[in-house]
């Protein structure tokens, strides 16, 4: 009997670990001055869910500043069983299409993902504070050596 090559495998524990970020969250953020904007405080509402048979965390976020939407993101997180790294496919309201996903891994309670493009390098650092809160730091570097904060935030689960 021929094996069904389209049969879904089961998520690995590495996939399941991403569920720590699933849920609905409110965040307090600081946007740092950059070539994209002047910076200042912001709030974000994040909705994330494990989907597609548990292989992906799909995350949508809307940032508000001065009572108006200032930024929005759509992220798709997964674990790549081939190269044994986590991947983040990131799309945002700036409209740039990333040439490749960010890649990285966990050290303790911190997930760090880095990607490069012609515009420079971005680093996303997610740290689990406890089951009801996490922090995020997004940084930029032209050379992947000296990193400058673009955004920092703390997100609390909505019950």
PDB file of C-alpha atoms in Angstrom:
ATOM      1  CA  UNK A   1       0.000   0.000   0.000  1.00  0.00           C
ATOM      2  CA  UNK A   2       1.387   3.418  -0.939  1.00  0.00           C
ATOM      3  CA  UNK A   3       2.073   5.788   1.927  1.00  0.00           C
ATOM      4  CA  UNK A   4       0.018   8.984   1.913  1.00  0.00           C
ATOM      5  CA  UNK A   5       2.697  11.681   1.538  1.00  0.00           C
ATOM      6  CA  UNK A   6       0.116  14.415   2.059  1.00  0.00           C
ATOM      7  CA  UNK A   7      -0.895  13.174   5.499  1.00  0.00           C
ATOM      8  CA  UNK A   8      -0.162  15.822   8.092  1.00  0.00           C
ATOM      9  CA  UNK A   9       2.514  15.107  10.636  1.00  0.00           C
ATOM     10  CA  UNK A  10       2.051  16.219  14.213  1.00  0.00           C
ATOM     11  CA  UNK A  11       3.426  19.457  15.610  1.00  0.00           C
ATOM     12  CA  UNK A  12       6.646  19.113  17.542  1.00  0.00           C
ATOM     13  CA  UNK A  13       7.106  20.455  21.081  1.00  0.00           C
ATOM     14  CA  UNK A  14       8.961  23.362  19.425  1.00  0.00           C
ATOM     15  CA  UNK A  15       5.759  24.321  17.583  1.00  0.00           C
ATOM     16  CA  UNK A  16       3.699  23.992  20.744  1.00  0.00           C
ATOM     17  CA  UNK A  17       6.068  26.327  22.602  1.00  0.00           C
ATOM     18  CA  UNK A  18       4.805  29.216  20.443  1.00  0.00           C
ATOM     19  CA  UNK A  19       1.369  28.850  22.100  1.00  0.00           C
ATOM     20  CA  UNK A  20       2.748  30.959  24.975  1.00  0.00           C
ATOM     21  CA  UNK A  21       2.001  33.975  22.751  1.00  0.00           C
ATOM     22  CA  UNK A  22      -1.510  32.848  21.747  1.00  0.00           C
ATOM     23  CA  UNK A  23      -4.413  34.897  23.073  1.00  0.00           C
ATOM     24  CA  UNK A  24      -5.574  38.479  23.191  1.00  0.00           C
ATOM     25  CA  UNK A  25      -3.194  41.086  24.595  1.00  0.00           C
ATOM     26  CA  UNK A  26      -3.029  44.819  25.327  1.00  0.00           C
ATOM     27  CA  UNK A  27       0.368  46.448  25.147  1.00  0.00           C
ATOM     28  CA  UNK A  28       2.047  49.638  26.331  1.00  0.00           C
ATOM     29  CA  UNK A  29       4.802  50.580  23.918  1.00  0.00           C
ATOM     30  CA  UNK A  30       7.549  53.105  23.403  1.00  0.00           C
ATOM     31  CA  UNK A  31       8.348  53.892  19.777  1.00  0.00           C
ATOM     32  CA  UNK A  32      11.842  55.322  19.397  1.00  0.00           C
ATOM     33  CA  UNK A  33      12.628  58.121  16.934  1.00  0.00           C
ATOM     34  CA  UNK A  34      13.801  56.670  13.631  1.00  0.00           C
ATOM     35  CA  UNK A  35      13.831  57.390   9.941  1.00  0.00           C
ATOM     36  CA  UNK A  36      10.236  56.093   9.899  1.00  0.00           C
ATOM     37  CA  UNK A  37       8.664  58.282  12.602  1.00  0.00           C
ATOM     38  CA  UNK A  38       9.213  60.771  15.423  1.00  0.00           C
ATOM     39  CA  UNK A  39       8.715  58.286  18.255  1.00  0.00           C
ATOM     40  CA  UNK A  40       6.649  58.441  21.444  1.00  0.00           C
ATOM     41  CA  UNK A  41       4.295  56.302  23.531  1.00  0.00           C
ATOM     42  CA  UNK A  42       1.786  53.973  21.898  1.00  0.00           C
ATOM     43  CA  UNK A  43      -0.644  51.212  22.759  1.00  0.00           C
ATOM     44  CA  UNK A  44      -1.239  48.007  20.857  1.00  0.00           C
ATOM     45  CA  UNK A  45      -3.928  45.377  20.714  1.00  0.00           C
ATOM     46  CA  UNK A  46      -2.618  41.930  19.733  1.00  0.00           C
ATOM     47  CA  UNK A  47      -4.648  38.865  18.775  1.00  0.00           C
ATOM     48  CA  UNK A  48      -2.738  35.627  18.199  1.00  0.00           C
ATOM     49  CA  UNK A  49      -3.802  32.034  17.678  1.00  0.00           C
ATOM     50  CA  UNK A  50      -2.277  28.648  16.999  1.00  0.00           C
ATOM     51  CA  UNK A  51      -3.643  27.441  13.651  1.00  0.00           C
ATOM     52  CA  UNK A  52      -3.101  25.160  10.663  1.00  0.00           C
ATOM     53  CA  UNK A  53      -2.975  21.952  12.722  1.00  0.00           C
ATOM     54  CA  UNK A  54      -0.864  23.603  15.436  1.00  0.00           C
ATOM     55  CA  UNK A  55       2.165  24.322  13.237  1.00  0.00           C
ATOM     56  CA  UNK A  56       1.805  28.127  13.186  1.00  0.00           C
ATOM     57  CA  UNK A  57       1.162  31.028  15.513  1.00  0.00           C
ATOM     58  CA  UNK A  58      -0.701  33.704  13.540  1.00  0.00           C
ATOM     59  CA  UNK A  59      -0.512  37.136  15.133  1.00  0.00           C
ATOM     60  CA  UNK A  60      -2.220  40.422  14.215  1.00  0.00           C
ATOM     61  CA  UNK A  61      -1.471  43.681  16.004  1.00  0.00           C
ATOM     62  CA  UNK A  62      -2.810  47.227  15.701  1.00  0.00           C
ATOM     63  CA  UNK A  63      -0.869  50.098  17.218  1.00  0.00           C
ATOM     64  CA  UNK A  64      -2.574  53.334  18.274  1.00  0.00           C
ATOM     65  CA  UNK A  65      -1.007  56.741  18.820  1.00  0.00           C
ATOM     66  CA  UNK A  66      -2.889  59.926  19.609  1.00  0.00           C
ATOM     67  CA  UNK A  67      -6.224  58.120  19.197  1.00  0.00           C
ATOM     68  CA  UNK A  68      -5.467  56.898  15.644  1.00  0.00           C
ATOM     69  CA  UNK A  69      -4.110  53.707  14.153  1.00  0.00           C
ATOM     70  CA  UNK A  70      -0.426  54.333  13.465  1.00  0.00           C
ATOM     71  CA  UNK A  71       0.874  50.877  12.547  1.00  0.00           C
ATOM     72  CA  UNK A  72      -0.377  47.326  11.985  1.00  0.00           C
ATOM     73  CA  UNK A  73       1.381  43.973  11.675  1.00  0.00           C
ATOM     74  CA  UNK A  74       0.666  40.427  10.604  1.00  0.00           C
ATOM     75  CA  UNK A  75       3.121  37.806  11.801  1.00  0.00           C
ATOM     76  CA  UNK A  76       3.350  34.111  11.115  1.00  0.00           C
ATOM     77  CA  UNK A  77       5.632  32.173  13.477  1.00  0.00           C
ATOM     78  CA  UNK A  78       6.676  28.543  13.077  1.00  0.00           C
ATOM     79  CA  UNK A  79       9.454  26.068  13.748  1.00  0.00           C
ATOM     80  CA  UNK A  80      11.366  24.844  10.698  1.00  0.00           C
ATOM     81  CA  UNK A  81      12.086  21.156  11.210  1.00  0.00           C
ATOM     82  CA  UNK A  82      14.660  21.168   8.394  1.00  0.00           C
ATOM     83  CA  UNK A  83      17.091  23.758   9.762  1.00  0.00           C
ATOM     84  CA  UNK A  84      15.860  23.494  13.387  1.00  0.00           C
ATOM     85  CA  UNK A  85      15.212  27.228  13.789  1.00  0.00           C
ATOM     86  CA  UNK A  86      12.150  29.317  14.483  1.00  0.00           C
ATOM     87  CA  UNK A  87      10.893  31.508  11.639  1.00  0.00           C
ATOM     88  CA  UNK A  88       8.920  34.741  11.635  1.00  0.00           C
ATOM     89  CA  UNK A  89       7.235  35.869   8.435  1.00  0.00           C
ATOM     90  CA  UNK A  90       6.445  39.552   9.172  1.00  0.00           C
ATOM     91  CA  UNK A  91       4.240  41.919   7.197  1.00  0.00           C
ATOM     92  CA  UNK A  92       3.353  45.427   8.281  1.00  0.00           C
ATOM     93  CA  UNK A  93       1.595  48.583   7.217  1.00  0.00           C
ATOM     94  CA  UNK A  94       4.848  50.092   5.912  1.00  0.00           C
ATOM     95  CA  UNK A  95       4.294  47.800   2.935  1.00  0.00           C
ATOM     96  CA  UNK A  96       7.752  46.309   2.461  1.00  0.00           C
ATOM     97  CA  UNK A  97       7.840  42.652   1.470  1.00  0.00           C
ATOM     98  CA  UNK A  98      10.548  40.865   3.443  1.00  0.00           C
ATOM     99  CA  UNK A  99      12.967  38.917   1.217  1.00  0.00           C
ATOM    100  CA  UNK A 100      13.047  36.077   3.756  1.00  0.00           C
ATOM    101  CA  UNK A 101      11.721  35.288   7.212  1.00  0.00           C
ATOM    102  CA  UNK A 102      13.503  36.199  10.409  1.00  0.00           C
ATOM    103  CA  UNK A 103      15.228  33.188  11.956  1.00  0.00           C
ATOM    104  CA  UNK A 104      16.380  32.342  15.437  1.00  0.00           C
ATOM    105  CA  UNK A 105      15.674  30.439  18.582  1.00  0.00           C
ATOM    106  CA  UNK A 106      14.988  30.361  22.290  1.00  0.00           C
ATOM    107  CA  UNK A 107      17.450  30.957  25.103  1.00  0.00           C
ATOM    108  CA  UNK A 108      15.576  30.351  28.327  1.00  0.00           C
ATOM    109  CA  UNK A 109      12.349  32.377  28.138  1.00  0.00           C
ATOM    110  CA  UNK A 110      13.584  34.625  25.309  1.00  0.00           C
ATOM    111  CA  UNK A 111      12.877  34.057  21.601  1.00  0.00           C
ATOM    112  CA  UNK A 112      15.183  36.086  19.337  1.00  0.00           C
ATOM    113  CA  UNK A 113      14.569  36.304  15.584  1.00  0.00           C
ATOM    114  CA  UNK A 114      16.754  38.237  13.091  1.00  0.00           C
ATOM    115  CA  UNK A 115      16.269  39.056   9.420  1.00  0.00           C
ATOM    116  CA  UNK A 116      18.186  41.106   6.918  1.00  0.00           C
ATOM    117  CA  UNK A 117      17.148  43.111   3.879  1.00  0.00           C
ATOM    118  CA  UNK A 118      18.596  45.775   1.622  1.00  0.00           C
ATOM    119  CA  UNK A 119      17.321  48.354   4.151  1.00  0.00           C
ATOM    120  CA  UNK A 120      19.241  46.792   7.050  1.00  0.00           C
ATOM    121  CA  UNK A 121      18.662  44.197   9.752  1.00  0.00           C
ATOM    122  CA  UNK A 122      15.790  43.761  12.171  1.00  0.00           C
ATOM    123  CA  UNK A 123      15.876  41.851  15.437  1.00  0.00           C
ATOM    124  CA  UNK A 124      12.713  40.851  17.340  1.00  0.00           C
ATOM    125  CA  UNK A 125      13.259  39.812  20.954  1.00  0.00           C
ATOM    126  CA  UNK A 126      10.215  38.279  22.701  1.00  0.00           C
ATOM    127  CA  UNK A 127      10.588  37.489  26.404  1.00  0.00           C
ATOM    128  CA  UNK A 128       7.990  35.616  28.425  1.00  0.00           C
ATOM    129  CA  UNK A 129       7.562  37.402  31.751  1.00  0.00           C
ATOM    130  CA  UNK A 130       4.869  35.019  33.016  1.00  0.00           C
ATOM    131  CA  UNK A 131       1.816  33.252  31.551  1.00  0.00           C
ATOM    132  CA  UNK A 132      -0.071  36.563  31.386  1.00  0.00           C
ATOM    133  CA  UNK A 133       2.601  38.933  30.086  1.00  0.00           C
ATOM    134  CA  UNK A 134       5.523  39.175  27.684  1.00  0.00           C
ATOM    135  CA  UNK A 135       7.828  41.879  26.424  1.00  0.00           C
ATOM    136  CA  UNK A 136       8.920  42.708  22.891  1.00  0.00           C
ATOM    137  CA  UNK A 137      11.903  44.667  21.702  1.00  0.00           C
ATOM    138  CA  UNK A 138      12.328  45.407  17.984  1.00  0.00           C
ATOM    139  CA  UNK A 139      15.751  46.665  17.011  1.00  0.00           C
ATOM    140  CA  UNK A 140      17.408  47.865  13.807  1.00  0.00           C
ATOM    141  CA  UNK A 141      20.998  47.678  12.645  1.00  0.00           C
ATOM    142  CA  UNK A 142      22.560  48.606   9.330  1.00  0.00           C
ATOM    143  CA  UNK A 143      25.355  46.032   9.876  1.00  0.00           C
ATOM    144  CA  UNK A 144      23.838  43.434  12.298  1.00  0.00           C
ATOM    145  CA  UNK A 145      26.358  44.486  14.948  1.00  0.00           C
ATOM    146  CA  UNK A 146      25.264  47.749  16.603  1.00  0.00           C
ATOM    147  CA  UNK A 147      21.555  47.502  17.434  1.00  0.00           C
ATOM    148  CA  UNK A 148      19.243  50.465  18.121  1.00  0.00           C
ATOM    149  CA  UNK A 149      15.787  50.099  19.681  1.00  0.00           C
ATOM    150  CA  UNK A 150      12.879  50.823  17.340  1.00  0.00           C
ATOM    151  CA  UNK A 151      10.118  49.685  19.714  1.00  0.00           C
ATOM    152  CA  UNK A 152       9.822  48.255  23.209  1.00  0.00           C
ATOM    153  CA  UNK A 153       6.616  47.025  24.775  1.00  0.00           C
ATOM    154  CA  UNK A 154       5.020  44.978  27.514  1.00  0.00           C
ATOM    155  CA  UNK A 155       1.847  43.051  26.652  1.00  0.00           C
ATOM    156  CA  UNK A 156      -0.695  41.770  29.165  1.00  0.00           C
ATOM    157  CA  UNK A 157      -3.202  39.018  28.478  1.00  0.00           C
ATOM    158  CA  UNK A 158      -6.864  40.050  28.342  1.00  0.00           C
ATOM    159  CA  UNK A 159      -8.996  37.568  30.289  1.00  0.00           C
TER     160      UNK A 159
END
